[in-house]
């Protein structure tokens, strides 16, 4: 059978990325240009600054992805692009580039949901992985438990009612004086801390698959403020460790419940927070104890990239889900929406 090569383009937040993926599974090129250093001084992503830098980077990144692939761009079989969720101005940069290429090359345009892309990152790492399965998706903007019924069929079982897990990591990092993005820094600091602070676990025992992290974030801030008022010193390492243990326990408790309730035998982790060392380790331990097979992407595919968008795009294309040039940015696009 003829091979299918998809060019993926991603610009939903602060990474400008392009990649070429063969048959939805093989990485032929994967270029990511991150703006982390630019946004660091603001303590978070500034949308207008992100859009402008995508404009500066996008052509170079796409050219590099094609160059590394090593074939002429006209041999691409389709162009997959993130059209939501994400920052409107940032999404438009990738989208305009993808539409221009689709028109000029006369190749299908494939709109991809960023969150569905995160799930597809696992298809690049695990050749044997096929739906159905349960996926725990944890990123800076999203925390979902999803039943992945097919490559393009999803049922949301639960989600966060307020802050996403990654957002909680970033806010706690700021409160204890770490930089941006906070997740990796809290992860690192936690290695030297003790799990000695009893933080709240919202919805922990509830019979649903939902999360809430804003109370936990407030509890961390209250802990710091009350220690300061009493003139006591705060041990940032212990806060990081206790916070992390709480988040990881909350996430895995509900994810494993979903796997067991729905009669599955595998759990697939995805999204930026899947890079978290403690989450990866505890997931392996818990899954092994319960007889569940667990999957998580290699670190290079955890945070935003275009390889995952091209992988998801491949499965859209072969099942007939292509877009036309009227495709526009959908900042609040929900998983499974077309
Ligand atoms: O998926 P992603 O790159 O962007 C979104 O789609 O949101 O996720 C970024 C999030 C940030 O909140 C970042 O702090 C978090 O993932 N993150 C981590 C780690 N690495 C990245 N959180 C905890 N531990 C990590 N090692
Ligand atoms: Zn993401």
XYZ file of C-alpha atoms and ligand atoms in Angstrom:
365
model
C 0.000 0.000 0.000
C 1.186 3.524 -0.807
C 2.628 5.347 2.186
C 0.812 8.450 3.444
C 2.891 11.403 4.658
C 1.161 14.172 6.586
C 2.641 17.582 7.346
C 1.495 18.709 10.809
C 1.441 22.328 11.981
C 0.924 23.452 15.599
C 0.750 27.016 16.979
C -1.984 26.944 19.648
C 0.075 28.360 22.528
C 3.787 29.138 22.828
C 5.361 26.464 20.611
C 5.668 26.916 16.845
C 5.961 23.412 15.436
C 5.926 21.417 12.212
C 6.473 17.713 11.551
C 6.119 15.050 8.889
C 4.587 11.735 9.961
C 4.340 8.623 7.809
C 1.215 6.450 8.079
C 0.219 8.043 11.388
C 3.007 6.255 13.274
C 6.499 7.023 11.983
C 8.235 10.341 12.750
C 10.067 11.555 9.638
C 10.750 15.031 11.065
C 9.671 16.891 14.202
C 10.661 20.547 14.634
C 9.621 22.572 17.701
C 10.536 26.208 18.267
C 9.595 27.152 21.808
C 8.952 30.688 23.069
C 9.419 29.776 26.741
C 12.408 32.121 27.166
C 10.406 35.032 25.717
C 7.388 34.532 28.017
C 9.441 33.738 31.135
C 9.951 37.402 31.970
C 6.153 37.931 32.016
C 5.552 34.903 34.269
C 3.220 33.308 31.704
C 2.215 33.284 28.038
C 1.258 36.733 26.674
C -1.144 35.996 23.771
C -0.177 38.912 21.512
C 3.529 38.230 21.992
C 2.915 34.548 21.193
C 1.099 35.387 17.919
C 3.860 37.737 16.772
C 6.555 35.171 17.423
C 4.610 32.468 15.603
C 4.572 34.801 12.587
C 8.362 35.183 12.849
C 9.026 31.432 13.187
C 6.391 29.563 11.200
C 7.902 29.555 7.690
C 11.342 28.537 8.917
C 9.915 25.738 11.066
C 7.797 24.337 8.206
C 10.738 24.538 5.782
C 12.969 22.718 8.268
C 10.392 19.951 8.795
C 10.218 19.402 5.015
C 14.003 19.567 4.656
C 14.597 16.941 7.370
C 11.939 14.715 5.763
C 14.061 15.028 2.621
C 11.437 15.044 -0.117
C 9.804 17.858 -2.124
C 6.856 19.469 -0.350
C 4.546 18.636 -3.290
C 4.823 14.936 -2.264
C 2.987 15.600 1.023
C -0.418 13.855 1.109
C -2.209 16.264 3.445
C -1.730 19.186 5.810
C -2.961 18.744 9.381
C -3.255 21.819 11.554
C -4.424 22.602 15.076
C -7.557 24.788 14.855
C -8.470 24.701 18.570
C -8.553 24.861 21.493
C -5.929 27.525 22.124
C -5.185 31.228 21.816
C -7.141 32.721 18.890
C -4.335 34.838 17.432
C -1.790 32.070 17.865
C -4.026 29.460 16.199
C -4.615 31.768 13.218
C -0.909 31.821 12.336
C -0.657 28.034 11.907
C -4.068 27.894 10.296
C -3.266 30.560 7.669
C -0.024 28.788 6.786
C -1.759 25.417 6.481
C -4.558 26.850 4.334
C -2.065 28.575 2.018
C -0.102 25.325 1.578
C -3.265 23.283 1.058
C -4.457 25.712 -1.649
C -1.085 26.065 -3.360
C -0.282 22.329 -3.353
C -3.877 21.212 -3.913
C -3.651 18.786 -0.962
C -6.304 18.094 1.701
C -6.512 20.415 4.700
C -7.149 18.531 7.949
C -8.268 20.482 11.035
C -7.141 18.766 14.244
C -8.263 19.290 17.834
C -5.148 19.953 19.933
C -6.323 17.679 22.767
C -7.014 14.798 20.377
C -3.474 15.434 19.135
C -2.098 14.910 22.643
C -3.790 11.482 22.762
C -2.326 10.624 19.330
C 1.210 11.334 20.624
C 1.006 7.828 22.086
C 0.416 6.240 18.645
C 3.867 7.520 17.661
C 5.511 5.764 20.586
C 3.535 2.513 20.779
C 2.989 0.659 17.491
C 0.601 -1.797 19.138
C -1.657 0.850 20.726
C -5.147 0.995 19.201
C -8.478 2.295 20.539
C -10.553 1.627 22.548
C -8.915 2.716 25.810
C -9.248 5.267 28.598
C -7.059 8.358 28.368
C -6.106 10.767 31.137
C -5.270 14.092 29.489
C -3.460 16.602 31.674
C -2.105 19.844 30.253
C -1.826 23.543 31.033
C -5.389 24.190 29.891
C -7.141 20.821 30.223
C -7.713 17.934 32.587
C -9.983 15.269 31.112
C -10.771 11.592 31.434
C -11.861 10.405 28.010
C -13.105 7.101 26.650
C -11.352 6.812 23.295
C -13.803 4.638 21.350
C -12.073 4.973 17.976
C -9.346 7.076 16.365
C -11.953 9.807 15.831
C -14.554 8.935 18.435
C -14.365 10.223 21.987
C -16.599 10.346 25.024
C -15.677 12.739 27.818
C -16.242 10.935 31.113
C -15.030 13.729 33.376
C -13.065 16.955 33.491
C -11.926 19.718 35.775
C -14.582 22.117 37.027
C -12.080 24.948 37.399
C -8.261 25.008 37.029
C -6.404 22.468 34.898
C -3.719 20.399 36.646
C -0.895 22.144 34.739
C -2.390 25.527 35.595
C -2.362 24.548 39.294
C 1.313 23.555 38.946
C 2.122 26.926 37.338
C 0.228 28.913 40.024
C 1.804 26.990 42.912
C 5.240 27.480 41.322
C 4.644 31.238 41.257
C 3.503 31.201 44.926
C 6.701 29.477 46.060
C 8.871 31.764 43.965
C 9.753 29.506 41.039
C 9.762 30.659 37.411
C 7.643 29.788 34.372
C 6.600 27.194 33.278
C 6.157 25.980 36.827
C 5.402 22.295 36.251
C 8.949 21.055 35.589
C 10.363 23.267 38.378
C 7.881 21.991 40.995
C 8.593 18.437 39.783
C 12.336 18.971 40.352
C 11.956 20.711 43.725
C 9.577 18.004 44.991
C 12.385 15.416 44.729
C 14.041 17.066 47.735
C 10.852 17.491 49.798
C 8.717 15.419 52.142
C 5.020 14.687 51.810
C 4.117 16.165 55.213
C 1.372 18.722 54.466
C -2.187 17.456 54.266
C -3.735 19.322 51.301
C -7.435 18.864 50.347
C -8.548 16.424 47.629
C -11.775 17.741 46.075
C -14.262 15.174 44.650
C -11.856 12.386 45.687
C -14.533 9.990 46.908
C -17.355 11.243 44.658
C -18.855 8.786 42.214
C -17.851 10.744 39.107
C -14.745 11.385 37.017
C -14.513 15.133 37.628
C -11.711 17.158 39.170
C -11.291 20.502 40.939
C -7.864 22.016 41.560
C -8.647 25.606 42.566
C -9.275 24.661 46.238
C -5.927 22.877 46.332
C -4.171 25.919 44.878
C -5.887 28.165 47.512
C -4.855 25.744 50.275
C -1.223 26.056 49.183
C -1.494 29.883 49.217
C -3.190 29.796 52.654
C -0.460 27.524 54.000
C 2.220 29.988 52.850
C 0.357 33.062 54.159
C -0.442 31.601 57.569
C 3.157 30.453 58.040
C 4.354 33.971 57.187
C 1.869 35.552 59.627
C 3.088 33.274 62.410
C 6.669 34.172 61.541
C 7.416 30.554 60.596
C 9.594 29.709 57.625
C 8.044 27.800 54.729
C 9.843 24.795 53.321
C 9.291 25.153 49.559
C 10.514 21.581 48.932
C 7.871 20.153 51.299
C 5.136 22.281 49.741
C 6.156 21.134 46.251
C 6.304 17.480 47.313
C 2.996 17.519 49.244
C 1.215 19.423 46.454
C 2.562 17.030 43.814
C 1.614 13.905 45.784
C -1.909 15.324 46.174
C -2.335 16.146 42.458
C -0.941 12.804 41.304
C -3.131 10.873 43.753
C -6.271 12.785 42.661
C -5.540 12.213 38.953
C -4.731 8.504 39.187
C -7.559 7.712 41.615
C -10.164 8.887 39.077
C -8.356 7.567 36.000
C -8.048 4.060 37.450
C -11.669 4.174 38.574
C -12.691 4.966 34.954
C -10.598 2.094 33.576
C -12.092 -0.406 36.028
C -15.708 0.887 35.856
C -15.689 0.700 32.048
C -14.022 -2.712 31.909
C -10.794 -1.663 30.173
C -7.298 -3.024 30.706
C -5.212 -0.063 29.561
C -4.695 3.561 30.564
C -3.088 6.118 28.249
C -1.612 9.327 29.653
C -1.180 12.478 27.555
C -0.682 16.273 27.697
C 2.126 18.454 29.047
C 1.787 17.231 32.648
C 2.437 13.660 31.443
C 6.101 14.736 31.579
C 5.801 14.765 35.378
C 8.225 12.252 36.869
C 6.073 11.360 39.887
C 2.904 10.948 37.804
C 4.721 8.579 35.430
C 6.221 6.522 38.261
C 3.061 6.254 40.364
C 0.991 5.453 37.279
C 3.280 2.490 36.581
C 3.088 1.288 40.200
C -0.698 1.658 40.476
C -1.369 0.097 37.073
C 0.918 -2.850 37.782
C -0.891 -3.507 41.075
C -4.273 -3.403 39.316
C -3.226 -5.469 36.266
C -3.638 -2.484 33.907
C -1.247 -1.752 31.022
C -0.133 1.870 31.075
C 1.194 4.053 28.275
C 2.743 7.512 28.398
C 4.598 9.361 25.643
C 8.388 9.885 25.622
C 9.287 13.297 27.090
C 9.830 14.808 23.625
C 6.174 14.165 22.740
C 4.564 15.223 26.059
C 4.526 18.982 25.562
C 3.183 20.709 22.455
C 4.514 19.446 19.117
C 3.275 18.982 15.562
C 4.116 15.274 15.278
C 1.051 14.472 17.402
C -1.101 16.765 15.216
C 0.058 14.997 12.046
C -0.571 11.572 13.658
C -4.137 12.571 14.572
C -4.486 14.149 11.103
C -3.594 10.850 9.426
C -6.482 9.073 11.164
C -8.816 11.960 10.238
C -7.771 11.681 6.585
C -8.203 7.912 6.266
C -11.647 8.119 7.899
C -12.682 11.016 5.609
C -12.570 13.913 8.078
C -11.035 16.682 6.003
C -11.737 20.419 6.153
C -12.227 23.127 3.550
C -10.624 26.557 3.359
C -13.411 28.083 5.480
C -11.886 26.323 8.530
C -11.365 28.934 11.239
C -9.786 29.060 14.679
C -11.954 27.623 17.480
C -10.353 28.776 20.765
C -12.889 26.813 22.857
C -13.157 23.694 20.715
C -14.273 20.679 22.768
C -12.862 17.202 22.386
C -14.849 15.112 19.873
C -16.471 18.213 18.296
C -16.258 18.470 14.504
O 0.319 20.343 26.764
P 1.094 21.554 27.111
O 2.473 21.702 26.539
O 0.300 22.833 26.729
C -1.099 22.858 26.777
O -1.717 22.301 25.829
O -1.625 23.366 27.790
O 1.174 21.606 28.705
C 1.865 22.613 29.383
C 1.695 22.377 30.875
C 2.206 23.535 31.718
O 1.226 23.879 32.673
C 3.452 22.940 32.393
O 3.717 23.512 33.660
C 3.065 21.482 32.513
O 2.396 21.187 31.288
N 4.233 20.599 32.680
C 4.477 19.883 33.799
C 5.727 19.237 33.604
N 6.195 19.573 32.363
C 5.256 20.405 31.810
N 3.752 19.750 34.923
C 4.261 18.964 35.892
N 5.456 18.345 35.799
C 6.208 18.423 34.680
N 7.386 17.786 34.604
Zn -0.915 21.004 24.659
